[in-house]
PDB file of C-alpha atoms and ligand atoms in Angstrom:
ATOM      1  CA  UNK A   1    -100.413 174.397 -75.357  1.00  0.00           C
ATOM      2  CA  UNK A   2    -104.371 174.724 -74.903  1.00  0.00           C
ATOM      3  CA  UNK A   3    -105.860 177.112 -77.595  1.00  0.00           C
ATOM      4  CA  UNK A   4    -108.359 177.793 -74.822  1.00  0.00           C
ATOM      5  CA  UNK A   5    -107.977 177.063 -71.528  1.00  0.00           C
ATOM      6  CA  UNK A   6    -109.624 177.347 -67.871  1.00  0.00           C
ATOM      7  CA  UNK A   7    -108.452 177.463 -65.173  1.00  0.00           C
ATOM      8  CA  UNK A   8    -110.155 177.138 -61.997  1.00  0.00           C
ATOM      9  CA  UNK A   9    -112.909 179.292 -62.666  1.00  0.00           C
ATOM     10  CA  UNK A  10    -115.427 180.561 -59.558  1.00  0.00           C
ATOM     11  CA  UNK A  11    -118.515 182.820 -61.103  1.00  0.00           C
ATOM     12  CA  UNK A  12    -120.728 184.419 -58.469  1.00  0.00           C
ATOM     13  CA  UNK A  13    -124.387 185.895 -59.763  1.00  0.00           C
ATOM     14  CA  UNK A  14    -124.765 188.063 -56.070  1.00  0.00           C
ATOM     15  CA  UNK A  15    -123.660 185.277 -53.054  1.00  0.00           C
ATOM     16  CA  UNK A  16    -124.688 182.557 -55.415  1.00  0.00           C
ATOM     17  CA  UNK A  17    -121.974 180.721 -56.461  1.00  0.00           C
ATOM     18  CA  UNK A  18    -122.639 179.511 -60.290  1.00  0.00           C
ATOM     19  CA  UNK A  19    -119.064 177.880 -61.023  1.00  0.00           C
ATOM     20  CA  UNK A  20    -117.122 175.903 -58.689  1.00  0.00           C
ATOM     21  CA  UNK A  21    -113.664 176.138 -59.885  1.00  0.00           C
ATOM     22  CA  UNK A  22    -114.229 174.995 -63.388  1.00  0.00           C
ATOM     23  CA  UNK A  23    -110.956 173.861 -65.126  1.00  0.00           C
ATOM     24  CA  UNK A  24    -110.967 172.695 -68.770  1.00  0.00           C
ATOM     25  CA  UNK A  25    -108.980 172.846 -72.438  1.00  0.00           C
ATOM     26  CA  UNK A  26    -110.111 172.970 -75.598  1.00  0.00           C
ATOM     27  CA  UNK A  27    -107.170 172.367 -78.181  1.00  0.00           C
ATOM     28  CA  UNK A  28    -106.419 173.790 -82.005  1.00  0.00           C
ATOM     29  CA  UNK A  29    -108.963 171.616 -83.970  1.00  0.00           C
ATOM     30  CA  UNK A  30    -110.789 170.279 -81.893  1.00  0.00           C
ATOM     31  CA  UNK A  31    -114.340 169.556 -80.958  1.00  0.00           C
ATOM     32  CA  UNK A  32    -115.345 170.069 -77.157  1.00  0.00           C
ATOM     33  CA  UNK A  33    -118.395 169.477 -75.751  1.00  0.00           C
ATOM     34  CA  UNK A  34    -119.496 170.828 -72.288  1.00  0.00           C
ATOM     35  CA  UNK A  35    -122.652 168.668 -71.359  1.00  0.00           C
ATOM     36  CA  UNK A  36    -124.816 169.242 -67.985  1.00  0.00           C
ATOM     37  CA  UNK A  37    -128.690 169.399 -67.237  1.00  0.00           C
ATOM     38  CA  UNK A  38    -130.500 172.249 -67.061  1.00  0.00           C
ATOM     39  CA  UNK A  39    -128.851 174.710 -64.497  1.00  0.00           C
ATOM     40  CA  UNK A  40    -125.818 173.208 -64.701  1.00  0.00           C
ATOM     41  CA  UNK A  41    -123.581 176.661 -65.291  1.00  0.00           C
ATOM     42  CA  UNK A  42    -122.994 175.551 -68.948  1.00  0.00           C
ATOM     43  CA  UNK A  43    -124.301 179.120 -70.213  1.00  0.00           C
ATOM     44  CA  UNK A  44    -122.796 180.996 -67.442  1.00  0.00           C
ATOM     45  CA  UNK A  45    -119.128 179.287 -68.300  1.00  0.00           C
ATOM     46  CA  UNK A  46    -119.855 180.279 -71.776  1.00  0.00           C
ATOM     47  CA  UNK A  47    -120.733 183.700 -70.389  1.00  0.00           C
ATOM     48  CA  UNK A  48    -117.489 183.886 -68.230  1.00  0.00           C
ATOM     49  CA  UNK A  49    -115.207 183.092 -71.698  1.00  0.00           C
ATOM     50  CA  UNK A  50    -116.910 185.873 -73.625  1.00  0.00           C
ATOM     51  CA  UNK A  51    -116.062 188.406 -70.426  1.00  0.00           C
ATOM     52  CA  UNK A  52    -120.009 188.843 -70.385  1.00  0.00           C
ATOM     53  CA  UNK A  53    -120.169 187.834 -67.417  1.00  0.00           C
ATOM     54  CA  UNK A  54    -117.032 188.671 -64.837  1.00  0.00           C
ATOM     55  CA  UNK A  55    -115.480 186.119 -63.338  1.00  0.00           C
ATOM     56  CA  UNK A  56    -113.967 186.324 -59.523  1.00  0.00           C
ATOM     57  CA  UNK A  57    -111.391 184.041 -59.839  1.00  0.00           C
ATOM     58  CA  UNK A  58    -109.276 181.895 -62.280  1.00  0.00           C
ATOM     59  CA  UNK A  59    -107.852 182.590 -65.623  1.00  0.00           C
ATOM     60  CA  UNK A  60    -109.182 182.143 -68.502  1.00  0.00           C
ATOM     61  CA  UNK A  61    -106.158 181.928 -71.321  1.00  0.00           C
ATOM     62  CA  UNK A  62    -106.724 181.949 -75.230  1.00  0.00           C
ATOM     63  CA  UNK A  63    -103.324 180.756 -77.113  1.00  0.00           C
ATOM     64  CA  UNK A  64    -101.641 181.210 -73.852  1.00  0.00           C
ATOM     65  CA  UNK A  65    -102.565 184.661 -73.013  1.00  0.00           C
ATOM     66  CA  UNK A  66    -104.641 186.183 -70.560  1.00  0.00           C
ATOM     67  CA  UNK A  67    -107.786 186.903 -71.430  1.00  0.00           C
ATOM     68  CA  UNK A  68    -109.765 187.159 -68.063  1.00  0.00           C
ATOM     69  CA  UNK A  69    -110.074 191.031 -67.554  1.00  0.00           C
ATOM     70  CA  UNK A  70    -110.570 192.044 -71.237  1.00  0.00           C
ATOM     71  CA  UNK A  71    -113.666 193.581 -72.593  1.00  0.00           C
ATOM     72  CA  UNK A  72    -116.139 191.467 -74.341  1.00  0.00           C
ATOM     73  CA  UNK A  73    -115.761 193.010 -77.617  1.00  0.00           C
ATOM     74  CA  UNK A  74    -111.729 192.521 -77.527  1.00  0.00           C
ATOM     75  CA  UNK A  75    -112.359 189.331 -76.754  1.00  0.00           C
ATOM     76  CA  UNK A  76    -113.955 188.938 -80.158  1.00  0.00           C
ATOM     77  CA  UNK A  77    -111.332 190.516 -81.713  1.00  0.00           C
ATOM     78  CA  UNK A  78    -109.009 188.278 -80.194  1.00  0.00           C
ATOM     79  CA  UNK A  79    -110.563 185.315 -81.958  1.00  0.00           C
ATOM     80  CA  UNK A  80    -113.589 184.011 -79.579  1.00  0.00           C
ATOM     81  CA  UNK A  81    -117.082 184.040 -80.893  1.00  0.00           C
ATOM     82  CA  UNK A  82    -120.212 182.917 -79.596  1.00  0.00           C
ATOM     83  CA  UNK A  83    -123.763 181.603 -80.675  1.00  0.00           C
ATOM     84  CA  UNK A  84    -126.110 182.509 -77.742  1.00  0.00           C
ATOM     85  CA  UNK A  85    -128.669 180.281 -76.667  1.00  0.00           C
ATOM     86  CA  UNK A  86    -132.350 180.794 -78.088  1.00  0.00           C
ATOM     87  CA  UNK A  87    -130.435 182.077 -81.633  1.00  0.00           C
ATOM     88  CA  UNK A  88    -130.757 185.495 -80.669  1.00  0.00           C
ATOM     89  CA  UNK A  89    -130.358 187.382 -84.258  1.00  0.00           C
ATOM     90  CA  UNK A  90    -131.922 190.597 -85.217  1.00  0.00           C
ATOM     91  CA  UNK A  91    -135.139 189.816 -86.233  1.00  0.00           C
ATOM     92  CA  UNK A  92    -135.750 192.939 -88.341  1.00  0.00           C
ATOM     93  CA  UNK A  93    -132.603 193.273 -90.129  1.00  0.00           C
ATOM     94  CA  UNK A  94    -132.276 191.275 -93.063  1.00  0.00           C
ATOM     95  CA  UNK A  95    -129.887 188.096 -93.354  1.00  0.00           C
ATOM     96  CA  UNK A  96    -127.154 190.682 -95.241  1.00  0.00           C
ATOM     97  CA  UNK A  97    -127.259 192.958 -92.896  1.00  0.00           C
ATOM     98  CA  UNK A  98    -127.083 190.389 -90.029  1.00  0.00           C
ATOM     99  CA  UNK A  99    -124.043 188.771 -91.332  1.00  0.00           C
ATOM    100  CA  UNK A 100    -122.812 192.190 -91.287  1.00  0.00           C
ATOM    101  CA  UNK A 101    -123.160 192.704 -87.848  1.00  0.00           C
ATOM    102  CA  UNK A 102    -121.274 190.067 -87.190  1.00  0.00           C
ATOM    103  CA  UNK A 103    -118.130 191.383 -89.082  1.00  0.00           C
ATOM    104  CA  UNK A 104    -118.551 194.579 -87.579  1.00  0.00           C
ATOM    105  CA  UNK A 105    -115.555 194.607 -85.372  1.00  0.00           C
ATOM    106  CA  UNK A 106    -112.990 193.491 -88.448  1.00  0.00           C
ATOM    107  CA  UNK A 107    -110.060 195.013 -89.348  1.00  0.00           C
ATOM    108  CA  UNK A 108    -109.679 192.960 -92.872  1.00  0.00           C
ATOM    109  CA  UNK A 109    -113.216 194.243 -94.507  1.00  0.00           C
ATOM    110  CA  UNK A 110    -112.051 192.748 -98.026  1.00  0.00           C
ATOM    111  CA  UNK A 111    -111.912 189.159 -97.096  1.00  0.00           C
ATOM    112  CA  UNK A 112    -115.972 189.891 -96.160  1.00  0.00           C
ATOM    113  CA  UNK A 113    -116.476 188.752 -99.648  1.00  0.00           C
ATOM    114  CA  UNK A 114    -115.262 185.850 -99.460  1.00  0.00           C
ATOM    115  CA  UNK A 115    -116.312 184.605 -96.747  1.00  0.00           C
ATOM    116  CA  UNK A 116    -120.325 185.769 -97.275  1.00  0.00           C
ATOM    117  CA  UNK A 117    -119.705 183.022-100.175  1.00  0.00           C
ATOM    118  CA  UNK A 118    -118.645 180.649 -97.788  1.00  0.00           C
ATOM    119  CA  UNK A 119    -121.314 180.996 -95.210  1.00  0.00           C
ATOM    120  CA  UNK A 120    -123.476 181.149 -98.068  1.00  0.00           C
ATOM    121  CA  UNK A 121    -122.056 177.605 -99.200  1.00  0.00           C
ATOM    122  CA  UNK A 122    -122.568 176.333 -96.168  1.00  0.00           C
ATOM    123  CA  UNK A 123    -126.107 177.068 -95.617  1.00  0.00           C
ATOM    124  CA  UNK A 124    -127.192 177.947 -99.491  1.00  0.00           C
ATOM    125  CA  UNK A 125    -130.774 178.695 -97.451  1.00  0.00           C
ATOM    126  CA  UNK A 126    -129.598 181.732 -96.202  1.00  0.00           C
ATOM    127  CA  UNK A 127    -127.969 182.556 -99.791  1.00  0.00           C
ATOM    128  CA  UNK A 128    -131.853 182.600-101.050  1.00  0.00           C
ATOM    129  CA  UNK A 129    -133.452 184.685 -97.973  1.00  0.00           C
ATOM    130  CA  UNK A 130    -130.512 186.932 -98.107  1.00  0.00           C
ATOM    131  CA  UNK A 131    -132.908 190.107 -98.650  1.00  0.00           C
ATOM    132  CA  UNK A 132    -135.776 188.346 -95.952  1.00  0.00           C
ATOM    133  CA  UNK A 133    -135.678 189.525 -92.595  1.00  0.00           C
ATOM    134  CA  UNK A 134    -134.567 187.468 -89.703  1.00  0.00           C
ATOM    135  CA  UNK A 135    -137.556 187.102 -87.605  1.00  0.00           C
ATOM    136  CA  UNK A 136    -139.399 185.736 -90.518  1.00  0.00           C
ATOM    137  CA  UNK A 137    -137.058 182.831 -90.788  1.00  0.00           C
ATOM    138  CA  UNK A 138    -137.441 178.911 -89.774  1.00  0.00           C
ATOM    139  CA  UNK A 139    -136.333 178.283 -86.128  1.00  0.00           C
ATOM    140  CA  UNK A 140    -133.504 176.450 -88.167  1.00  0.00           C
ATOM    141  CA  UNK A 141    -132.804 178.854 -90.274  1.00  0.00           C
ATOM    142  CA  UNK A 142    -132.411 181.387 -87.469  1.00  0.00           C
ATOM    143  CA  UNK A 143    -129.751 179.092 -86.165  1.00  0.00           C
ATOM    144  CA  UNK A 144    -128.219 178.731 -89.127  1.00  0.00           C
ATOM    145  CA  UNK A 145    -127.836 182.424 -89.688  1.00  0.00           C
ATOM    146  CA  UNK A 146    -126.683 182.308 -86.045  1.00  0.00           C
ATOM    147  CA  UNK A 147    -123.815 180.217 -86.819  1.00  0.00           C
ATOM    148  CA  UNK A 148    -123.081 182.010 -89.669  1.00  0.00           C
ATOM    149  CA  UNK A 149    -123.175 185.377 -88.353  1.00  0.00           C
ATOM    150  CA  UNK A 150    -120.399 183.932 -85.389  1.00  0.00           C
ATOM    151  CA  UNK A 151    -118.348 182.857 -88.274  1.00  0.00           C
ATOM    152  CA  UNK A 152    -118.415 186.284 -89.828  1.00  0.00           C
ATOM    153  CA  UNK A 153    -116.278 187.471 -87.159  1.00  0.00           C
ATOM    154  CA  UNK A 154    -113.393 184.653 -88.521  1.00  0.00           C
ATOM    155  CA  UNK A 155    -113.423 183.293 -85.313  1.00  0.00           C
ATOM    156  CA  UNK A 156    -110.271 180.866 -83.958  1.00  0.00           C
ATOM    157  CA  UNK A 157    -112.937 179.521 -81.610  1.00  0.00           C
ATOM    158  CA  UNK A 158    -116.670 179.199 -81.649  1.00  0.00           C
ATOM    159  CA  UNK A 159    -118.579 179.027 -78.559  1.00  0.00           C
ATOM    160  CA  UNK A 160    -122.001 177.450 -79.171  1.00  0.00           C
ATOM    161  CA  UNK A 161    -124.656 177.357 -76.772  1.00  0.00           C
ATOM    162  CA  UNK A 162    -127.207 174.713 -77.015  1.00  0.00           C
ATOM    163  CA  UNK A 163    -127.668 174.563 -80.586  1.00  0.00           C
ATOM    164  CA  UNK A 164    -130.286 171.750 -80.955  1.00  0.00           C
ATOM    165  CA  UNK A 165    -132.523 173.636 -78.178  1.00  0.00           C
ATOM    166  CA  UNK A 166    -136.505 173.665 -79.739  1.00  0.00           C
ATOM    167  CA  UNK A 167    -135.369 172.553 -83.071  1.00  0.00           C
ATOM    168  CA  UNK A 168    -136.960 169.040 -84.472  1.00  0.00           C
ATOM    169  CA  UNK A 169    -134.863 166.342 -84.540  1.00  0.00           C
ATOM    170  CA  UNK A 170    -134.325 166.359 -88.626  1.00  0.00           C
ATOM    171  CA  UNK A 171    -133.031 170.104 -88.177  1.00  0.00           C
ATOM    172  CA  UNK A 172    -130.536 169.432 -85.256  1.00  0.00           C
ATOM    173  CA  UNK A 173    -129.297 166.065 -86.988  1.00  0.00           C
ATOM    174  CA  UNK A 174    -128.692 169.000 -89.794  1.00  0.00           C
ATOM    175  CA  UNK A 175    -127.035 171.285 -87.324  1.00  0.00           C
ATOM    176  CA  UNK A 176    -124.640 169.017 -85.720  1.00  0.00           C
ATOM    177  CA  UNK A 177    -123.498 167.828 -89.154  1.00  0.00           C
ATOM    178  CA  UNK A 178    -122.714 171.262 -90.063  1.00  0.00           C
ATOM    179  CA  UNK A 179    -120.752 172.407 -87.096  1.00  0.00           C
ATOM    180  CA  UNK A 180    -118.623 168.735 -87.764  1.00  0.00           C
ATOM    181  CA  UNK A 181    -118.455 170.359 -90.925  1.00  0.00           C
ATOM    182  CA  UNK A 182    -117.131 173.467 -90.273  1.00  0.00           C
ATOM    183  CA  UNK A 183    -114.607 171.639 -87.727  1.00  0.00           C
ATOM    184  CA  UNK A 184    -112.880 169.607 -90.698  1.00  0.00           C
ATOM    185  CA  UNK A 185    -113.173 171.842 -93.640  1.00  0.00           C
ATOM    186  CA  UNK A 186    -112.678 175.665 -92.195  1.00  0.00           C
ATOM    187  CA  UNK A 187    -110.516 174.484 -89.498  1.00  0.00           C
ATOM    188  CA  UNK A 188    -112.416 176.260 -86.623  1.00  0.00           C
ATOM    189  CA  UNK A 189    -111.884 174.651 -83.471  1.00  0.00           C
ATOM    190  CA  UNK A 190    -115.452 174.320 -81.160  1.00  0.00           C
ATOM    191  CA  UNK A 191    -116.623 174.412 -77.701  1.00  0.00           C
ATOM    192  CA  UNK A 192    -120.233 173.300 -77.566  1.00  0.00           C
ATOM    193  CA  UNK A 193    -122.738 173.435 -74.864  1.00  0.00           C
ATOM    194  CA  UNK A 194    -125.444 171.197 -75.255  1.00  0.00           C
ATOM    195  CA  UNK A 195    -128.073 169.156 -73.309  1.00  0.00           C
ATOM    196  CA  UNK A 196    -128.079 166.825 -75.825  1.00  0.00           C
ATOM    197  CA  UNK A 197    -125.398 164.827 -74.893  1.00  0.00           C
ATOM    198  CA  UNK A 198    -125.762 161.941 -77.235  1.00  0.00           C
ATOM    199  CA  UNK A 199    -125.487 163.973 -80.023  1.00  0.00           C
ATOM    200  CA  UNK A 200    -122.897 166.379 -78.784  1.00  0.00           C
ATOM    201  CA  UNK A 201    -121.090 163.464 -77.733  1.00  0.00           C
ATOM    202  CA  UNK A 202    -121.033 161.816 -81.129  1.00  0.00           C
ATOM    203  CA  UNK A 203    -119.515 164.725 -83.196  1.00  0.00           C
ATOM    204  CA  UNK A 204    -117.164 165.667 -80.364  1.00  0.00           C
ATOM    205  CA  UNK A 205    -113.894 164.450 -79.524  1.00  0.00           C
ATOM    206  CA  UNK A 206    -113.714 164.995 -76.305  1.00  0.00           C
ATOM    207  CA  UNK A 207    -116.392 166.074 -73.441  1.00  0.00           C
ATOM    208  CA  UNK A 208    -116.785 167.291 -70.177  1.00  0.00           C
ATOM    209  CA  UNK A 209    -119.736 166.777 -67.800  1.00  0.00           C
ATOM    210  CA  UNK A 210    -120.747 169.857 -65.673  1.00  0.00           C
ATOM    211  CA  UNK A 211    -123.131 169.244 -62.951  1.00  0.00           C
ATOM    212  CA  UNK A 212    -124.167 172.076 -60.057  1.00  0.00           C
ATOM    213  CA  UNK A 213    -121.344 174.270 -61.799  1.00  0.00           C
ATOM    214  CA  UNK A 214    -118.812 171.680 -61.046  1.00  0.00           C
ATOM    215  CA  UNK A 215    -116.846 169.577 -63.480  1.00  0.00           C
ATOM    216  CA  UNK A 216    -117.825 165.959 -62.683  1.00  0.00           C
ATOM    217  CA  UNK A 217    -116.137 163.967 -65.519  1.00  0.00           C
ATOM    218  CA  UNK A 218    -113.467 164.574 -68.209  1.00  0.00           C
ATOM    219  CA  UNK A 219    -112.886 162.226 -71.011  1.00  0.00           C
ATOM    220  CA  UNK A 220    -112.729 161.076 -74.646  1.00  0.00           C
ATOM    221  CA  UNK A 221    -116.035 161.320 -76.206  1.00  0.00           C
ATOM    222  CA  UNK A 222    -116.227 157.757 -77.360  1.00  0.00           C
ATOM    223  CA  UNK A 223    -115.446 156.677 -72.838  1.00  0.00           C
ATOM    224  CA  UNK A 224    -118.204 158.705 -72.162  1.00  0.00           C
ATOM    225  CA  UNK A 225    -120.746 157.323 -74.496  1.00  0.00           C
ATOM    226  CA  UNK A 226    -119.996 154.204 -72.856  1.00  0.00           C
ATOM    227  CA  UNK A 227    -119.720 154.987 -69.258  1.00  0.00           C
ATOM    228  CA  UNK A 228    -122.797 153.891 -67.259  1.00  0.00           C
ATOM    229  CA  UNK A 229    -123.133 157.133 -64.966  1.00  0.00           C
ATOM    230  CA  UNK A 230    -123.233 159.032 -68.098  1.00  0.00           C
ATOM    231  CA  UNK A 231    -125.454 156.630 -69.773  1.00  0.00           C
ATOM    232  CA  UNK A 232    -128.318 156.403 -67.270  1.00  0.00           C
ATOM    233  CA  UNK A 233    -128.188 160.539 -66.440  1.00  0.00           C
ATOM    234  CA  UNK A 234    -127.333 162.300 -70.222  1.00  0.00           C
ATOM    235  CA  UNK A 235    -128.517 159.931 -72.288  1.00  0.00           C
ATOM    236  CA  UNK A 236    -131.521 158.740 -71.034  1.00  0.00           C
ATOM    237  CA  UNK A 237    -130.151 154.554 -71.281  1.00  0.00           C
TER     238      UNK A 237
HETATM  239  P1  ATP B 301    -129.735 176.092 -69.094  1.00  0.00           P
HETATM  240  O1  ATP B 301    -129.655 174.822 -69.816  1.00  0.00           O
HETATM  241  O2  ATP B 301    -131.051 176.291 -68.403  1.00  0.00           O
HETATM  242  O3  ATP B 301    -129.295 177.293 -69.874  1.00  0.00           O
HETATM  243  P2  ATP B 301    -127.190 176.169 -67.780  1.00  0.00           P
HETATM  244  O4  ATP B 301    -126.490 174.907 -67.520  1.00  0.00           O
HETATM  245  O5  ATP B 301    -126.764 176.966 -68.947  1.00  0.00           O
HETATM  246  O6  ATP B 301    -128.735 175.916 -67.865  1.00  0.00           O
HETATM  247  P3  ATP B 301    -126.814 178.550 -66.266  1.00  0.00           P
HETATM  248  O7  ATP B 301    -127.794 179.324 -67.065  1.00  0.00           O
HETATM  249  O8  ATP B 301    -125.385 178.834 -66.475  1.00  0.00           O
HETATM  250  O9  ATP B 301    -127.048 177.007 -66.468  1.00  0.00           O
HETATM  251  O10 ATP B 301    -127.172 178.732 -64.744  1.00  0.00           O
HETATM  252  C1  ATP B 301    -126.367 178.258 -63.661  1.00  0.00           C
HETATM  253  C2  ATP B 301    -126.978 178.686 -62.334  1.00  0.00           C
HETATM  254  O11 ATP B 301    -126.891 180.102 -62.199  1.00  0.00           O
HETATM  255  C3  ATP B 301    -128.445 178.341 -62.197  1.00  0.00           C
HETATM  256  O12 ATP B 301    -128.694 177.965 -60.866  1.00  0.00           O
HETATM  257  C4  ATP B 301    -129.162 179.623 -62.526  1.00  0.00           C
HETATM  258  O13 ATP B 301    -130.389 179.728 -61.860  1.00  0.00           O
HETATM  259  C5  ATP B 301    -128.182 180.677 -62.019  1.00  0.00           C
HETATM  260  N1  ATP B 301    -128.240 181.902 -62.815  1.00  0.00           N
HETATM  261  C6  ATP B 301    -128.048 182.002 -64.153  1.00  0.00           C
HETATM  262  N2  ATP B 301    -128.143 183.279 -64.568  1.00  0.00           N
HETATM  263  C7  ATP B 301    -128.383 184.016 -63.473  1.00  0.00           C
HETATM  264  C8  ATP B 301    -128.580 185.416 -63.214  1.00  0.00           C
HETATM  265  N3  ATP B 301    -128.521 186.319 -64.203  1.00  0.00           N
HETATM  266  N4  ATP B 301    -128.822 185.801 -61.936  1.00  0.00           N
HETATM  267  C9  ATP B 301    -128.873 184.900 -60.928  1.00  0.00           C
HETATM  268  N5  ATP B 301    -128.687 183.571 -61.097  1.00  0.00           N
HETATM  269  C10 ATP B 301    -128.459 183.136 -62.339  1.00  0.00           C
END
């Protein structure tokens, strides 16, 4: 069984119909990558998952279950986490007390510990700005705490939304291996939105392409790095 799965998913914004019947799986471990150009529906199906945005038909299951009509902050609870798009932290709370925010809705507050020193492991930049406020930080470093603060909520899967977008090439190499990084060593399985398909293609395993909210092509990543439709259109050969 899928730990996430869609399932013919139609999102309206008014009479404008945003997803076509998107149907995908993301399973335990894995990385998947949703790629599409701009204005492809890649935010609004991350949107739909998080129960942000309602859906108006489909399901939308998470370890089998039902998640479609839940509220956005049970859906957290339930083990889904996102990174929005454009890092969106709180720029005048301190790194501390944005990592806080994002264990606010935890039961287990004395594991928070524990993992602060693991997000702080990971990105030991954030460990020395811990007391600087957000909105003074690096555009990479706001994605970073971004990341982290998702992870705060111990998340079974993390929902990233175009992580490399406005960040210089040396920072997103430094993103992507990170979020590989927490794939293999915390065990979090990923569903990642980008419009960087080569890269998103490289760390994940497998990939869908989303075009005019419609899923156009499923496969392994390492097929769709070579296939010549995705080639010439995502990766600019
Ligand atoms: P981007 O890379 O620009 O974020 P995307 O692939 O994430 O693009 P979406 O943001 O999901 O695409 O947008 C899908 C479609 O829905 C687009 O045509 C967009 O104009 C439209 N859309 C998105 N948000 C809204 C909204 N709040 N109201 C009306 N239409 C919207």
């Amino acid at each position: 069984m899928a730990l996430l799965e869609l399932q013919g998913i139609c999102t309206y914004y008014g009479n404008i119909q945003a997803l076509k019947d998107i149907s995908l799986s993301v399973n335990e471990g894995e990385i998947v990558t949703l790629i599409g150009a701009n204005g492809a529906g890649k935010t609004t199906t991350l949107m739909s998952i998080c129960g942000i945005t309602a859906i108006r038909s489909g399901k939308i299951l998470l370890n089998g279950n039902d998640i479609s009509s839940e509220s956005p902050h049970k859906i957290v609870q339930m083990g889904i986490s996102q990174v929005p798009e454009g890092r969106r932290i709180f720029p005048q709370l301190t790194v501390l007390e944005n990592l806080d925010m994002g264990a606010f809705l935890r039961d287990d507050k004395e594991n928070l510990k524990k993992d602060l020193d693991e997000v702080f492991s990971l990105f030991p930049r954030l460990a020395e700005r811990r007391h600087q406020q957000g909105g003074t930080l690096s555009g990479g470093e706001q994605q970073m705490l971004a990341i982290s603060r998702a992870l705060m909520a111990r998340p079974k899967v993390l929902l990233l939304d175009e992580p490399s977008l406005g960040l210089a090439p040396l920072i997103v190499q430094h993103i992507f291996e990170i979020i590989k990084h927490i794939n293999e060593e915390r065990k979090t399985t990923i569903f990642l939105v980008e419009q960087n398909a080569n890269m998103a293609l490289k760390i994940a395993h497998k990939g869908y392409v989303l075009q005019n909210g419609q899923i156009k092509m499923a496969d392994s990543s390492e097929k769709l790095l070579a296939n010549e439709d995705v080639r010439k259109a995502y990766l600019g050969l």
